[in-house]
PDB file of C-alpha atoms and ligand atoms in Angstrom:
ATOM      1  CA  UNK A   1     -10.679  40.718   3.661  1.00  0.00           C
ATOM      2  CA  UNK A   2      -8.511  42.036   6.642  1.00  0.00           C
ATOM      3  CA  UNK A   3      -9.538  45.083   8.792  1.00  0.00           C
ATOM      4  CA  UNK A   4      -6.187  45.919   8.196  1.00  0.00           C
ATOM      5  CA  UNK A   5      -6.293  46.130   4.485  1.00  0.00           C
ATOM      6  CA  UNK A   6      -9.850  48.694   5.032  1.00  0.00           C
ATOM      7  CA  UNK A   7      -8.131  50.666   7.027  1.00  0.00           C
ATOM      8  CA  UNK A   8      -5.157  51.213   4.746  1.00  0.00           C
ATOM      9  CA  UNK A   9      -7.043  51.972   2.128  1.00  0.00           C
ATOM     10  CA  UNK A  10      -8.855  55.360   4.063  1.00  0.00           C
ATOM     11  CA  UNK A  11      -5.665  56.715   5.257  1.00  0.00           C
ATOM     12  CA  UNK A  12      -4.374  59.685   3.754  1.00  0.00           C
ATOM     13  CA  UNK A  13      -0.749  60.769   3.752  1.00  0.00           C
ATOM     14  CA  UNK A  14       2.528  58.739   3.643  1.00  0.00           C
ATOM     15  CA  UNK A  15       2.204  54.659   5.217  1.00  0.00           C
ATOM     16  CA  UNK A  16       4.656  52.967   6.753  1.00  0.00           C
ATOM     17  CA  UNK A  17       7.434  51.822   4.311  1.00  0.00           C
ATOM     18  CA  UNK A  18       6.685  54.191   1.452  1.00  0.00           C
ATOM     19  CA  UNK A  19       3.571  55.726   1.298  1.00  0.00           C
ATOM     20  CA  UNK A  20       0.327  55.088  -1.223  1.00  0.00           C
ATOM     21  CA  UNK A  21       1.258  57.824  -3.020  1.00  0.00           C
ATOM     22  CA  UNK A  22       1.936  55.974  -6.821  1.00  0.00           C
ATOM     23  CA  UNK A  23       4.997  57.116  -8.937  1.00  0.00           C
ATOM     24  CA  UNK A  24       4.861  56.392 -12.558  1.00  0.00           C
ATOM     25  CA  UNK A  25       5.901  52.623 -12.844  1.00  0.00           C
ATOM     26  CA  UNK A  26       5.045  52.025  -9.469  1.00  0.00           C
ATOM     27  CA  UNK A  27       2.425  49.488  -9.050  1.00  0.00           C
ATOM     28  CA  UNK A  28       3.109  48.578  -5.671  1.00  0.00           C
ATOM     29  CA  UNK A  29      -0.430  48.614  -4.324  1.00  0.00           C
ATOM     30  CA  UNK A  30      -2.141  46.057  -7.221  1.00  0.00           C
ATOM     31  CA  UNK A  31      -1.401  43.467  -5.258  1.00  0.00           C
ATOM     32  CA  UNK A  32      -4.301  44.139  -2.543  1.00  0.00           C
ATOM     33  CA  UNK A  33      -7.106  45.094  -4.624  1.00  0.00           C
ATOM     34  CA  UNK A  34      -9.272  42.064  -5.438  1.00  0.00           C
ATOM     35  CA  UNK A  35     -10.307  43.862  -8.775  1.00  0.00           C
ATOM     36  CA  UNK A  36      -8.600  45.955 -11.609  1.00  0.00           C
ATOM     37  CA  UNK A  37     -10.995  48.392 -13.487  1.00  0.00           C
ATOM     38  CA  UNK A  38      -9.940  50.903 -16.566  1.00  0.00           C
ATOM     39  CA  UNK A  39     -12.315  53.891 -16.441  1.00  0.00           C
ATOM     40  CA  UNK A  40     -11.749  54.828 -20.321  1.00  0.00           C
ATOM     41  CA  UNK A  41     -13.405  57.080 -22.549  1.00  0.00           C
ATOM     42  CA  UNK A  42     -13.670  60.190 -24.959  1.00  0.00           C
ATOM     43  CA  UNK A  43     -12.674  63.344 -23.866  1.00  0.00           C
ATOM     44  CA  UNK A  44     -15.800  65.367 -22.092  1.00  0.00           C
ATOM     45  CA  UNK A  45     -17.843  61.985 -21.553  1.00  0.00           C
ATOM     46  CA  UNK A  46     -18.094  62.907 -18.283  1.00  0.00           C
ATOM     47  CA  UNK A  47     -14.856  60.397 -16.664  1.00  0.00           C
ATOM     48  CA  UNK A  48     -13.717  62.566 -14.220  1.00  0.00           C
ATOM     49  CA  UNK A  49     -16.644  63.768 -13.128  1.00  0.00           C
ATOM     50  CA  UNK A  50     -17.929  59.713 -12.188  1.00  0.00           C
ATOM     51  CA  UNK A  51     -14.496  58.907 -11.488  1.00  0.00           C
ATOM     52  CA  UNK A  52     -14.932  61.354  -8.362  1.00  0.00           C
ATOM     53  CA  UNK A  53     -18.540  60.069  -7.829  1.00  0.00           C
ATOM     54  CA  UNK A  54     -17.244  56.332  -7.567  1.00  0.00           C
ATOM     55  CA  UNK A  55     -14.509  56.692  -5.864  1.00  0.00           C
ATOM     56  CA  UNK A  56     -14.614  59.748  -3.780  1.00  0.00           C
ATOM     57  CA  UNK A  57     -11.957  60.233  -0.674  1.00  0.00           C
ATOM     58  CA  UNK A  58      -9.917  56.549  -1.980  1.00  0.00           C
ATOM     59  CA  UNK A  59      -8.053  58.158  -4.861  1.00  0.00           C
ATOM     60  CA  UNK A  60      -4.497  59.975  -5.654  1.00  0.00           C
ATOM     61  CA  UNK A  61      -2.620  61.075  -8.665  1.00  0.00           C
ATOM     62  CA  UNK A  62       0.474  60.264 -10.215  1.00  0.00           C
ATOM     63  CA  UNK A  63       2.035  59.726 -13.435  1.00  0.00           C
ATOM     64  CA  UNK A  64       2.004  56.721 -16.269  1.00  0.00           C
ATOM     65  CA  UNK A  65       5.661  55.867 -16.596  1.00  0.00           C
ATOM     66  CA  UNK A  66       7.893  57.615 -18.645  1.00  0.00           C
ATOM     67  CA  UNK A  67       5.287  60.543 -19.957  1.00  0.00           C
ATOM     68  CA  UNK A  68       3.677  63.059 -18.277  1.00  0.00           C
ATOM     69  CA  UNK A  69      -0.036  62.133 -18.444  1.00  0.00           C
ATOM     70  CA  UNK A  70      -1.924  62.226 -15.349  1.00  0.00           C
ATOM     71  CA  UNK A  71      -2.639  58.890 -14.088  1.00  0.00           C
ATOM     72  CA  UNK A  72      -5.323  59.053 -11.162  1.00  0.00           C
ATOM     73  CA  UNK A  73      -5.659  55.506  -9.343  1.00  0.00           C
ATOM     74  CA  UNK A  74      -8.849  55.313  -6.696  1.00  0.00           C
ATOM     75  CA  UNK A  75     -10.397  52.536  -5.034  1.00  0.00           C
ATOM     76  CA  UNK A  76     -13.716  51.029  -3.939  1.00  0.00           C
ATOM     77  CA  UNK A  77     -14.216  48.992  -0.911  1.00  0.00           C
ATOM     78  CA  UNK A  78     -17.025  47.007  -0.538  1.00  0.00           C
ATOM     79  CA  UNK A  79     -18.912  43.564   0.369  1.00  0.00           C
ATOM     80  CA  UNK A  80     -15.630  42.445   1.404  1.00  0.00           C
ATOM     81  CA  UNK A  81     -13.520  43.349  -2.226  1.00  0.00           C
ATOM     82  CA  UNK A  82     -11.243  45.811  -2.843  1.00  0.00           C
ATOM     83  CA  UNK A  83     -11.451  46.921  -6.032  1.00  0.00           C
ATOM     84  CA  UNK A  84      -8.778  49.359  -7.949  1.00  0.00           C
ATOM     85  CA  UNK A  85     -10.034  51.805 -10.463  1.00  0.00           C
ATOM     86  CA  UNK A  86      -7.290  53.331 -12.627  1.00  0.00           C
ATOM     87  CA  UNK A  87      -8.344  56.488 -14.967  1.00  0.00           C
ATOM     88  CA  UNK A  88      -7.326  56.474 -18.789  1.00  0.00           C
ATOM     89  CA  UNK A  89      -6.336  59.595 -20.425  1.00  0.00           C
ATOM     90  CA  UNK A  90      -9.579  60.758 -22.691  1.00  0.00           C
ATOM     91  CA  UNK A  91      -9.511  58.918 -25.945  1.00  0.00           C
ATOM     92  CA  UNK A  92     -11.159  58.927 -28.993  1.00  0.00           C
ATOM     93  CA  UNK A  93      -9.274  55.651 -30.438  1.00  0.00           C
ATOM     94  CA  UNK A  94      -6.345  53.585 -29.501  1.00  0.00           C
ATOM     95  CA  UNK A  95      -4.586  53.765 -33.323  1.00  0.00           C
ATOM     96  CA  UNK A  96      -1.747  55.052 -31.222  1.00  0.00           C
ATOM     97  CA  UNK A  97      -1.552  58.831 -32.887  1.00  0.00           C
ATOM     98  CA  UNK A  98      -1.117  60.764 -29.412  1.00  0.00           C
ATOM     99  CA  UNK A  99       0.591  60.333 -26.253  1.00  0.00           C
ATOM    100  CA  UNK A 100      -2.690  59.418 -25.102  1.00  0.00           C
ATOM    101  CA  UNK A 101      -3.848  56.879 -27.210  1.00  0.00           C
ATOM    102  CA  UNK A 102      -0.525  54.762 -26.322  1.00  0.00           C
ATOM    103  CA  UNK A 103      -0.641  55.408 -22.931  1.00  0.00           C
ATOM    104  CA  UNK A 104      -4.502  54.044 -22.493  1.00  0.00           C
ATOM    105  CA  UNK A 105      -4.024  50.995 -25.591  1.00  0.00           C
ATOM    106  CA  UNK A 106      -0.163  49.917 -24.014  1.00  0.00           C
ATOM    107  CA  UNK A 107      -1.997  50.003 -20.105  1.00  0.00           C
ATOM    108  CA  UNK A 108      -4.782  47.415 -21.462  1.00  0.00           C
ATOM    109  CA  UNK A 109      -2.811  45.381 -23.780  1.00  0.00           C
ATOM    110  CA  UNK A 110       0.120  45.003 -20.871  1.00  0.00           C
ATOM    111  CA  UNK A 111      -1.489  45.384 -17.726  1.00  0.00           C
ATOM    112  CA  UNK A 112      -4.387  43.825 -18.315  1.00  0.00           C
ATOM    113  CA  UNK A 113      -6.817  45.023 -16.023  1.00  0.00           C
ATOM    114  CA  UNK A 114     -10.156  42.764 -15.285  1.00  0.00           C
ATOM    115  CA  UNK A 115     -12.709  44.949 -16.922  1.00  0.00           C
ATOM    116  CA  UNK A 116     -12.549  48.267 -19.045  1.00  0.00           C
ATOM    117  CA  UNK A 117     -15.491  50.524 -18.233  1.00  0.00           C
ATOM    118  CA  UNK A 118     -16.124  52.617 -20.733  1.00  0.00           C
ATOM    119  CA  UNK A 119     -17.669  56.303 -20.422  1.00  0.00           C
ATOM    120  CA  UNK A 120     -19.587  57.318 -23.615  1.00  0.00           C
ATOM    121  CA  UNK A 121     -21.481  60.842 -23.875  1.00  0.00           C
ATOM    122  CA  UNK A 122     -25.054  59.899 -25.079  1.00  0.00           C
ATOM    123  CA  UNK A 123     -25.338  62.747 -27.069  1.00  0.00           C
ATOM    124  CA  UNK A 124     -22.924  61.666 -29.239  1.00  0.00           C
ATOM    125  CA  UNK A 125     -23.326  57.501 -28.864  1.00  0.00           C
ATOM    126  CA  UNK A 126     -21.747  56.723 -32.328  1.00  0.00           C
ATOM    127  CA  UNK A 127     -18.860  58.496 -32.335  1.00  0.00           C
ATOM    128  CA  UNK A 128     -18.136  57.443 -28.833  1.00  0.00           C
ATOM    129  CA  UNK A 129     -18.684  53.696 -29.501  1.00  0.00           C
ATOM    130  CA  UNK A 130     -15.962  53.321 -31.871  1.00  0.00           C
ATOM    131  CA  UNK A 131     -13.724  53.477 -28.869  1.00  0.00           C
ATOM    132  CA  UNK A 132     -15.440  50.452 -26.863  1.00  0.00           C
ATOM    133  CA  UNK A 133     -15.530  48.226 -30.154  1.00  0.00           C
ATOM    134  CA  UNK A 134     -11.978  48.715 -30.272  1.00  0.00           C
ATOM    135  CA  UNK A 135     -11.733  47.677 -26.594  1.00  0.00           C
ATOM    136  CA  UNK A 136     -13.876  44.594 -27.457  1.00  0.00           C
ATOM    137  CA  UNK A 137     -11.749  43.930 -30.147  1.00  0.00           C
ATOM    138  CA  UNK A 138      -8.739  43.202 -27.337  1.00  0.00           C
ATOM    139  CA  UNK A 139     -11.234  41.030 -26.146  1.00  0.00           C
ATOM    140  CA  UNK A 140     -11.071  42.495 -22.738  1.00  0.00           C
ATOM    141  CA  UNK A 141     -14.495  42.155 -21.007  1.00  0.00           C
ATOM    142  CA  UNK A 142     -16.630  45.489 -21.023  1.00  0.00           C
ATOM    143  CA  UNK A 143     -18.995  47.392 -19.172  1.00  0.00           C
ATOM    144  CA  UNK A 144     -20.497  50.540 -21.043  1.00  0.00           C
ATOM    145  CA  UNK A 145     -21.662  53.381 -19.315  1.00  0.00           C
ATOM    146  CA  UNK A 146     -24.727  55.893 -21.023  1.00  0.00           C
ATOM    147  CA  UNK A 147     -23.353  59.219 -19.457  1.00  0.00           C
ATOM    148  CA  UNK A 148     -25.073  62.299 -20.106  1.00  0.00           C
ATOM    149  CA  UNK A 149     -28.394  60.911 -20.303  1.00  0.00           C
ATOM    150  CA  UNK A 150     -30.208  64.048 -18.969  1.00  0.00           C
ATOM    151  CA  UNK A 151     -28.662  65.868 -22.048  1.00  0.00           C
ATOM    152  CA  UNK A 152     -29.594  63.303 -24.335  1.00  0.00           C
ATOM    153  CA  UNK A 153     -32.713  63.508 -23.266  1.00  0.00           C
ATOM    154  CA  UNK A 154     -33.268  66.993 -23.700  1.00  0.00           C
ATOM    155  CA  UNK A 155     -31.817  66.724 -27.177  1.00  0.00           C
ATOM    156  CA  UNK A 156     -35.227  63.955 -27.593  1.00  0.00           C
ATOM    157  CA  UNK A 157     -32.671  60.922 -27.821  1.00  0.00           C
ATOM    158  CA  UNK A 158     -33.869  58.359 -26.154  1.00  0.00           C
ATOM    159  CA  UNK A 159     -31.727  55.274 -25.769  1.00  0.00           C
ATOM    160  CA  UNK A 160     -32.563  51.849 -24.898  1.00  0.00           C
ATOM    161  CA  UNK A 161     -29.794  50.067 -22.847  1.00  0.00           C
ATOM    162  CA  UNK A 162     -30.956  46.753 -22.670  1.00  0.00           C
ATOM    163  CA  UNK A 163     -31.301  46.780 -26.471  1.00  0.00           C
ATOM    164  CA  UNK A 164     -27.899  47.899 -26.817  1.00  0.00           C
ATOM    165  CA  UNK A 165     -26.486  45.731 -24.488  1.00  0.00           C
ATOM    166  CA  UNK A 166     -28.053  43.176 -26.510  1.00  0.00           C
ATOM    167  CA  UNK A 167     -26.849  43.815 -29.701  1.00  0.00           C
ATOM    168  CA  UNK A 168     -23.075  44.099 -28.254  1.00  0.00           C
ATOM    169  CA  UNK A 169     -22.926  41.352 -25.973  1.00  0.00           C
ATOM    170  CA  UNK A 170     -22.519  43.836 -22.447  1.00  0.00           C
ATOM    171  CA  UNK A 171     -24.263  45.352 -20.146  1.00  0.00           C
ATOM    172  CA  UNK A 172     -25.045  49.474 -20.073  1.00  0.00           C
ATOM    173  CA  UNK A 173     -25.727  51.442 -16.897  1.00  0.00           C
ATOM    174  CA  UNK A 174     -27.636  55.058 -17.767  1.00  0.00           C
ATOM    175  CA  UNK A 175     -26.250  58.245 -15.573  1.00  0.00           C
ATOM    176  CA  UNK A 176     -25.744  61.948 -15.413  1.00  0.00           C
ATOM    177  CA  UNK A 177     -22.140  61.672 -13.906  1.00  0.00           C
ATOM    178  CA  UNK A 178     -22.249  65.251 -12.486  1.00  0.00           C
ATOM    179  CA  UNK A 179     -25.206  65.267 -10.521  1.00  0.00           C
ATOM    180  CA  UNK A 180     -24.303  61.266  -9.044  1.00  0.00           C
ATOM    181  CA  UNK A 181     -27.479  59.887 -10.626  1.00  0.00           C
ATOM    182  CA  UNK A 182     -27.013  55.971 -11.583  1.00  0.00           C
ATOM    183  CA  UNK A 183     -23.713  56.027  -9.850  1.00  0.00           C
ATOM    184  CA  UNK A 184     -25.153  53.386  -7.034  1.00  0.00           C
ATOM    185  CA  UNK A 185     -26.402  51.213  -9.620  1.00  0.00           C
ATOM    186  CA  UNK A 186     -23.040  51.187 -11.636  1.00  0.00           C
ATOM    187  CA  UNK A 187     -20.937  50.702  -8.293  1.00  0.00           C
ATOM    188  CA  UNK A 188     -23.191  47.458  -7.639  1.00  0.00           C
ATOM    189  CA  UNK A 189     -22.931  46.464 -11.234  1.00  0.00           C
ATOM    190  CA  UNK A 190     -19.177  46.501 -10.236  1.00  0.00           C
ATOM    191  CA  UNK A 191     -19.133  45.270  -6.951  1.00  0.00           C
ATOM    192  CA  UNK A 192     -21.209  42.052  -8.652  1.00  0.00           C
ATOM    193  CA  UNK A 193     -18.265  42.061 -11.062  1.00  0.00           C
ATOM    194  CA  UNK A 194     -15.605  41.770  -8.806  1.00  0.00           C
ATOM    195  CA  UNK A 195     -17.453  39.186  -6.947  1.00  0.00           C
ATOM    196  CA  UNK A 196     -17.783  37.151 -10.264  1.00  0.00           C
ATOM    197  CA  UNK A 197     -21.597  37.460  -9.666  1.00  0.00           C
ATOM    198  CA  UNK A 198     -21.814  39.368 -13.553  1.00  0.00           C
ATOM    199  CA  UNK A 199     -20.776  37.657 -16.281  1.00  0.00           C
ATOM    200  CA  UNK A 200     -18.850  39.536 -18.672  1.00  0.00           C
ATOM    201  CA  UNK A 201     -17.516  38.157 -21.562  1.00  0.00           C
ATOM    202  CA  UNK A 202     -14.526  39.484 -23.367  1.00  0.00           C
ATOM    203  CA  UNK A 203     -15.995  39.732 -27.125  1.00  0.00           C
ATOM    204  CA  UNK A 204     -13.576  39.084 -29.801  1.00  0.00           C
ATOM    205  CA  UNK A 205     -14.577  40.561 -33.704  1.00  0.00           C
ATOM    206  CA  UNK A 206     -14.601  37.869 -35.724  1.00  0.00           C
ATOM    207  CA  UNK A 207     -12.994  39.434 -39.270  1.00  0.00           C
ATOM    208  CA  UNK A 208     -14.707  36.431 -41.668  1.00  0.00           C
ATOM    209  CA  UNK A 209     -12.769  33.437 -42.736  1.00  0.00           C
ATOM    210  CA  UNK A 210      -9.689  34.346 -44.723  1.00  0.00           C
ATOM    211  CA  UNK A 211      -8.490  36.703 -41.771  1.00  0.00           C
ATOM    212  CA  UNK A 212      -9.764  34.538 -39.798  1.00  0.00           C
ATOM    213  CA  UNK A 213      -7.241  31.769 -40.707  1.00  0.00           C
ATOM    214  CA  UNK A 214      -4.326  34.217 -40.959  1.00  0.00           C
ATOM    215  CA  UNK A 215      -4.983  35.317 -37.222  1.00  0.00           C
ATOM    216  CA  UNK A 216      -4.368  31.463 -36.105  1.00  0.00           C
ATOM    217  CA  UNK A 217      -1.777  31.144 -38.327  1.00  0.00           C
ATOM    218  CA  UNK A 218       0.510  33.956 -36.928  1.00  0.00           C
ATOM    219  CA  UNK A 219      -1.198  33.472 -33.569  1.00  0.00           C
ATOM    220  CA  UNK A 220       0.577  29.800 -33.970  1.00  0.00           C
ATOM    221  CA  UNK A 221       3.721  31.181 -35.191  1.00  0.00           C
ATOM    222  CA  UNK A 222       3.889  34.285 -32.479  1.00  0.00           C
ATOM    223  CA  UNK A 223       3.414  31.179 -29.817  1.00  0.00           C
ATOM    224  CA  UNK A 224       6.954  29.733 -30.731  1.00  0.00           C
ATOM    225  CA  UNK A 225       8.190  32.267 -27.879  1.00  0.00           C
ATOM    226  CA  UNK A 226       6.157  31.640 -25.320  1.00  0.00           C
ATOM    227  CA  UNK A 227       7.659  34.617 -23.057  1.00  0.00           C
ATOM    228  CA  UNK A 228       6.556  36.602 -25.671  1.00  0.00           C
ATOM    229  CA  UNK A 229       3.280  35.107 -25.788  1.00  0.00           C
ATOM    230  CA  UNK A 230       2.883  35.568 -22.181  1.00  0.00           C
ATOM    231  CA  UNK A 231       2.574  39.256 -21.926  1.00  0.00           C
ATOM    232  CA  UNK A 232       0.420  40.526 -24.833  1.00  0.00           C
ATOM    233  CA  UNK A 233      -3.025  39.292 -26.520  1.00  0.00           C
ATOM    234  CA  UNK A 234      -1.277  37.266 -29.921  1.00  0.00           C
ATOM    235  CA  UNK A 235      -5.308  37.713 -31.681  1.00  0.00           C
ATOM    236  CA  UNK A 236      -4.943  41.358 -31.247  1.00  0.00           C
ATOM    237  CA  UNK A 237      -1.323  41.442 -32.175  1.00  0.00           C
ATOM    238  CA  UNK A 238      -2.126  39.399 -35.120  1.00  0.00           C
ATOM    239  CA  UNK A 239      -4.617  41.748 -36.434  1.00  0.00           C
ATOM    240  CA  UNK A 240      -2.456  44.361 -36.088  1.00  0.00           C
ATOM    241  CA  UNK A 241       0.239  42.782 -37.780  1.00  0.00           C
ATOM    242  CA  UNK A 242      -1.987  42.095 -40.753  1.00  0.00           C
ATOM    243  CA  UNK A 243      -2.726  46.088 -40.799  1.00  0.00           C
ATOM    244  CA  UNK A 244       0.954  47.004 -40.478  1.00  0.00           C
ATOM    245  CA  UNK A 245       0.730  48.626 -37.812  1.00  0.00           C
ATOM    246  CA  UNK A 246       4.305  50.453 -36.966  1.00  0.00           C
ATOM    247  CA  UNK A 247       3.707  49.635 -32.857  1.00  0.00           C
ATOM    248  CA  UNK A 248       3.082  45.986 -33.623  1.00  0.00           C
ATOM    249  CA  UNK A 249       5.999  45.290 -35.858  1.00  0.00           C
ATOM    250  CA  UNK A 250       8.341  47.083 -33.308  1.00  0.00           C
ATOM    251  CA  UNK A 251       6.737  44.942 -30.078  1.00  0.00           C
ATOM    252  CA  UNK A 252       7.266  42.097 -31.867  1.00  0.00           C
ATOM    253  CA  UNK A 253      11.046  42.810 -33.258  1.00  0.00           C
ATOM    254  CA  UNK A 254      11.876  44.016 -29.412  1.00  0.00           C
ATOM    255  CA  UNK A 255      10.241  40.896 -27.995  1.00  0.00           C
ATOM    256  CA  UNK A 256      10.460  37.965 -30.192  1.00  0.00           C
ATOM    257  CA  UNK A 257      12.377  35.550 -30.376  1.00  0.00           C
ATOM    258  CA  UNK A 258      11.905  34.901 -33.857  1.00  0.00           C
ATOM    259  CA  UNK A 259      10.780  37.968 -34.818  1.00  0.00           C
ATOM    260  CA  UNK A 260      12.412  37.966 -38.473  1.00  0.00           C
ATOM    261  CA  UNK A 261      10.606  34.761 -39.259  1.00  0.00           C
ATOM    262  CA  UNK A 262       7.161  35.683 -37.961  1.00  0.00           C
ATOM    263  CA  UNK A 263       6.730  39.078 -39.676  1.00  0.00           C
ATOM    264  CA  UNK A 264       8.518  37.359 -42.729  1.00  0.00           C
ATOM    265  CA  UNK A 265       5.443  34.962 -42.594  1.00  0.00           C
ATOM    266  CA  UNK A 266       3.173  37.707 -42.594  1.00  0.00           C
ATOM    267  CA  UNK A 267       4.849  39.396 -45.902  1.00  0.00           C
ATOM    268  CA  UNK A 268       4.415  35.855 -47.719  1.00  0.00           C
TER     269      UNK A 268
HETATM  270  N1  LIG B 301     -25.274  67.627 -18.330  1.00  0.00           N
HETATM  271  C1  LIG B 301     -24.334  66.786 -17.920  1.00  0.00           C
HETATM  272  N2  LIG B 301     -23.097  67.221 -17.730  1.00  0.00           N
HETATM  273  C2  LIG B 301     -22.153  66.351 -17.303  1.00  0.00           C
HETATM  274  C3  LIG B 301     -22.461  64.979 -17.067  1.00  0.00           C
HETATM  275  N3  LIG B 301     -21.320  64.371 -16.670  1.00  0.00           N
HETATM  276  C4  LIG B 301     -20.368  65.310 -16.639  1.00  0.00           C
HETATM  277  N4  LIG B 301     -20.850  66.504 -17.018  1.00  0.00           N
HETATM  278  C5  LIG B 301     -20.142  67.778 -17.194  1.00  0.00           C
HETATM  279  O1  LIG B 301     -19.448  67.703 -18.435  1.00  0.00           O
HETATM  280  C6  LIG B 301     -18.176  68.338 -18.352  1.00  0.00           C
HETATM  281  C7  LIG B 301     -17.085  67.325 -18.673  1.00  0.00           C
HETATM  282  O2  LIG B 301     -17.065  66.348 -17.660  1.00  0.00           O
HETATM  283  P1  LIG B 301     -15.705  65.666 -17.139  1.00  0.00           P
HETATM  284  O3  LIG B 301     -16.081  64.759 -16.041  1.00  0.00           O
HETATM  285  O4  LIG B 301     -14.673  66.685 -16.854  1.00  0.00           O
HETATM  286  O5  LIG B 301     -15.321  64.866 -18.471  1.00  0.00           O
HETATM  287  P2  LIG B 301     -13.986  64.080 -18.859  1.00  0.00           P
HETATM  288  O6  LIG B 301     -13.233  64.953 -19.815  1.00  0.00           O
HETATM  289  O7  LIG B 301     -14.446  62.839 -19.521  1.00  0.00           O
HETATM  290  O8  LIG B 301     -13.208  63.815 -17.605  1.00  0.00           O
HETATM  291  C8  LIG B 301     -18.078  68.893 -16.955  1.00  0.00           C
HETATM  292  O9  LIG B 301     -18.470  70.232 -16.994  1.00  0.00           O
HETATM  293  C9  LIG B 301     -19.082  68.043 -16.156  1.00  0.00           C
HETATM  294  O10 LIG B 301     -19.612  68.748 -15.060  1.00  0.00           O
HETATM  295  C10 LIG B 301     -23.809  64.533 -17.312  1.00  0.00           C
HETATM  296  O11 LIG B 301     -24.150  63.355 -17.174  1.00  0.00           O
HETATM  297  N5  LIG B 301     -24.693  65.479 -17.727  1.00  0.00           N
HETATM  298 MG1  LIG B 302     -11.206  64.305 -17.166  1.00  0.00          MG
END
């Protein structure tokens, strides 16, 4: 890790040749952080407020391409990584209804960031954890955070990470995003992430044998264009295919190849 690179990350204003600050489709820092992390989430779960906490001074604000959503970028630099945290809108789902709910489920499927961290409001665990089994269901690796945990406890719910994290396969980190608390132990959780010190597995739902068998099937038949193949996750794709989902038939009759015969395949 080069002095250089610290440095550049601290300074605020225009660089040389351009600037930091990101337009929408402009990527043009990626390349130097070691680390890509989603912060993703309901609305009110508390992302802005640990966004801030995480990342402090190293963040600025532009806009996802081609809409008008917010898209805040901020960075973390420590133990010699680099690591880029991009926020999500607020989302309850990613069945692509809003504006939102494209924006945050097109970023994951296409940019494919390292890990999704995913704010959930304690109070209100189940409804917020349909988002993050959706998220494991692109098989992306997660980390969960238990935000609001001073409310929750107030409310006499008392939630036990480790047994959650157990039952879904990832860790959880407790904190009360407004007031800082727990944000040290989640930026070490994802310092030790960057520095492949955590193992985090990208869980995939497995939907029982029948679907199970269609998935590889269309997987297989989605792989005949393998430029296709390259730049989204087919076992997601395939599952959406199944559901006839509008987005997934149009990616795949832009993209493919052979896009007649695979979603012909799928009809049989
Ligand atoms: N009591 C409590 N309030 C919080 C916590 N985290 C955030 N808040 C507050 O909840 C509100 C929503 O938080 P915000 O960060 O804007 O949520 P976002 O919509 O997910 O970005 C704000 O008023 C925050 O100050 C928390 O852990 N406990
Ligand atoms: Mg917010």
């Amino acid at each position: 890790m080069s002095e250089h690179r610290h440095r550049r990350r601290r300074k605020h204003g225009p660089g040389k040749g351009g600037g930091w600050h990101l337009r929408g489709g402009s990527f043009g820092e990626r390349r130097n952080a070691d680390y890509r992390i989603a912060l993703a989430g309901n609305p009110n779960a508390g992302k802005t407020s640990l966004f801030n906490a995480i990342t402090g001074q190293h963040q600025h604000i532009g806009n996802y391409p081609g809409v008008t959503v917010e898209k805040k970028v901020g960075y973390v630099v420590r133990d010699g990584v680099t690591i880029e945290i991009v926020d999500l809108p607020g989302t309850y789902s990613l069945s692509a209804y809003s504006i939102e709910e494209v924006v945050a489920r097109d970023f994951v499927l296409n940019e494919k960031p390292d890990l999704i961290v995913d704010i959930l409001d304690s109070t209100n665990l189940e409804r917020n954890l349909y988002l993050l089994l959706q998220f494991q269901e692109l098989g992306i690796p997660v980390l969960g955070v238990l935000n609001m945990t001073d409310e929750a406890e107030a409310q006499g719910i008392d939630i036990s990470s480790d047994q959650l994290g157990t039952i879904l396969g990832i860790p959880f980190v407790k904190t009360v995003g407004n007031r800082g608390k727990g944000v040290e132990d989640l930026i070490n959780l994802l310092v030790d992430a960057a520095r492949g010190k955590l193992e985090l597995i990208g869980r995939q739902v497995n939907y029982g044998r029948d679907l199970e068998n269609y998935r590889a099937k269309t997987v297989k038949d989605l792989t005949s264009d393998s430029d296709f193949a390259d730049t989204i996750n087919l076992d997601w794709l395939a599952i959406k295919l199944l559901e006839d989902d509008e987005n997934a038939i149009a990616k795949v009759k832009q993209g493919h190849q052979n896009a007649d015969d695979v979603l012909k395949a799928i009809t049989e």
